[in-house]
Amino acid sequence: MLMTLDQDDFAGPDFLARLKARDSGTLRRLVQQYLPQLLRAARGAGLTAQNAEDVTQNVFLTFLEKLETFEGRSHVRTWLFGILYRKISEMRRSAQKEGAAEDIDEVMEHRFKTNGMWQKPPRQTDTPTYEGEVRQHLDDCLGTITTDQRLAFVLREVEEMDTNEICRAMGVSRSNLGVLLFRGRNLLRECLEKRNVTRD
Amino acid sequence: MKRLELRLHLLMCRHCHNYADQIKALGDGARRLMGGREPTRDELKHLENEICDKICSHGGGAQH
């Protein structure tokens, strides 16, 4: 049976000690707890089902290899997602040309006039219809944003991780994460608008 | 205080209100989309066993 425990059960010194002792029951509980989340995030980052499974397996293997260096200063989940992020980045680096990070001022200036008004105001949505259509087109639109933007979006919106945890996992500052999320969400929103997934 | 200012702004500004609605719907849509792609219980169990077997062989602990 899949055991779901509270996050706190995976944060104590006893848990860490059992992990470092390679206690098989503890390792299995760790896999049971975080495998579904890691798999979902890997799929959400754009990997195929097979690649997502491979990457997730590698995350746990790397976790075990590096376990001695884990001091428990961050939550074990953060560490696992950090490994996942690096694995996905490595995988994508050679396969896809990623856009350079944008400065937040550049991002804002592009969408707002000097008087602070929207350059192109967002259209009104019929929320239930919009949500349904979002699901139809989101996959394609997710393909238009960078892996970093996509992973930040998935960790925040799907995994509902908080800012500090995402920053630690992805190794970015709060302002960088803000830009990644703002830019990613805007590109997704604009991609959906181009597909007329809004109602005037 | 900033959150209160933001909420007031969202109540008063139609464009930003629409923007916030779209962003919220994006998140909800993504959760439903990706939630609907969860691997089956059997697939998950299979993968879990595969990982646990490898981890245990690396770690040297007994399993099952």
PDB file of C-alpha atoms in Angstrom, chain A residues 122-138 141 153 185-200, chain B residues 18-30 32:
ATOM      1  CA  PRO A 122      -5.617  40.822 -20.787  1.00  0.00           C
ATOM      2  CA  ARG A 123      -9.003  39.761 -22.063  1.00  0.00           C
ATOM      3  CA  GLN A 124     -11.829  38.688 -19.839  1.00  0.00           C
ATOM      4  CA  THR A 125     -12.279  34.963 -19.361  1.00  0.00           C
ATOM      5  CA  ASP A 126     -15.359  32.858 -18.943  1.00  0.00           C
ATOM      6  CA  THR A 127     -13.614  30.904 -16.196  1.00  0.00           C
ATOM      7  CA  PRO A 128     -15.108  27.375 -16.550  1.00  0.00           C
ATOM      8  CA  THR A 129     -14.806  27.499 -20.354  1.00  0.00           C
ATOM      9  CA  TYR A 130     -11.326  28.983 -20.107  1.00  0.00           C
ATOM     10  CA  GLU A 131     -10.126  26.256 -17.769  1.00  0.00           C
ATOM     11  CA  GLY A 132     -11.409  23.570 -20.114  1.00  0.00           C
ATOM     12  CA  GLU A 133      -9.752  25.154 -23.123  1.00  0.00           C
ATOM     13  CA  VAL A 134      -6.546  25.738 -21.170  1.00  0.00           C
ATOM     14  CA  ARG A 135      -6.291  21.985 -20.702  1.00  0.00           C
ATOM     15  CA  GLN A 136      -6.690  21.433 -24.450  1.00  0.00           C
ATOM     16  CA  HIS A 137      -3.970  23.878 -25.478  1.00  0.00           C
ATOM     17  CA  LEU A 138      -1.639  24.023 -22.498  1.00  0.00           C
ATOM     18  CA  CYS A 141       1.921  26.247 -25.148  1.00  0.00           C
ATOM     19  CA  PHE A 153       5.656  26.928 -13.198  1.00  0.00           C
ATOM     20  CA  ARG A 185       2.990  32.584 -17.098  1.00  0.00           C
ATOM     21  CA  ASN A 186       2.821  35.524 -19.467  1.00  0.00           C
ATOM     22  CA  LEU A 187       4.074  33.496 -22.397  1.00  0.00           C
ATOM     23  CA  LEU A 188       1.542  30.779 -21.606  1.00  0.00           C
ATOM     24  CA  ARG A 189      -1.244  33.343 -21.233  1.00  0.00           C
ATOM     25  CA  GLU A 190      -0.295  35.049 -24.484  1.00  0.00           C
ATOM     26  CA  CYS A 191       0.024  31.723 -26.292  1.00  0.00           C
ATOM     27  CA  LEU A 192      -3.498  30.851 -25.156  1.00  0.00           C
ATOM     28  CA  GLU A 193      -4.771  34.279 -26.209  1.00  0.00           C
ATOM     29  CA  LYS A 194      -3.306  33.723 -29.673  1.00  0.00           C
ATOM     30  CA  ARG A 195      -5.332  30.529 -29.841  1.00  0.00           C
ATOM     31  CA  ASN A 196      -8.404  32.520 -28.836  1.00  0.00           C
ATOM     32  CA  VAL A 197      -8.709  30.704 -25.549  1.00  0.00           C
ATOM     33  CA  THR A 198     -10.405  33.759 -24.059  1.00  0.00           C
ATOM     34  CA  ARG A 199     -13.690  35.503 -24.512  1.00  0.00           C
ATOM     35  CA  ASP A 200     -13.911  39.183 -25.306  1.00  0.00           C
TER      36      ASP A 200
ATOM     37  CA  ASN B  18      -8.645  39.711 -15.865  1.00  0.00           C
ATOM     38  CA  TYR B  19      -4.912  39.014 -15.730  1.00  0.00           C
ATOM     39  CA  ALA B  20      -5.218  37.498 -12.247  1.00  0.00           C
ATOM     40  CA  ASP B  21      -8.183  35.381 -13.402  1.00  0.00           C
ATOM     41  CA  GLN B  22      -6.182  34.068 -16.342  1.00  0.00           C
ATOM     42  CA  ILE B  23      -3.173  33.238 -14.170  1.00  0.00           C
ATOM     43  CA  LYS B  24      -5.369  31.427 -11.651  1.00  0.00           C
ATOM     44  CA  ALA B  25      -7.100  29.472 -14.427  1.00  0.00           C
ATOM     45  CA  LEU B  26      -3.693  28.585 -15.884  1.00  0.00           C
ATOM     46  CA  GLY B  27      -2.641  27.042 -12.573  1.00  0.00           C
ATOM     47  CA  ASP B  28      -5.961  25.218 -12.141  1.00  0.00           C
ATOM     48  CA  GLY B  29      -5.813  23.975 -15.727  1.00  0.00           C
ATOM     49  CA  ALA B  30      -2.226  22.744 -15.291  1.00  0.00           C
ATOM     50  CA  ARG B  32      -6.045  19.172 -13.721  1.00  0.00           C
TER      51      ARG B  32
END
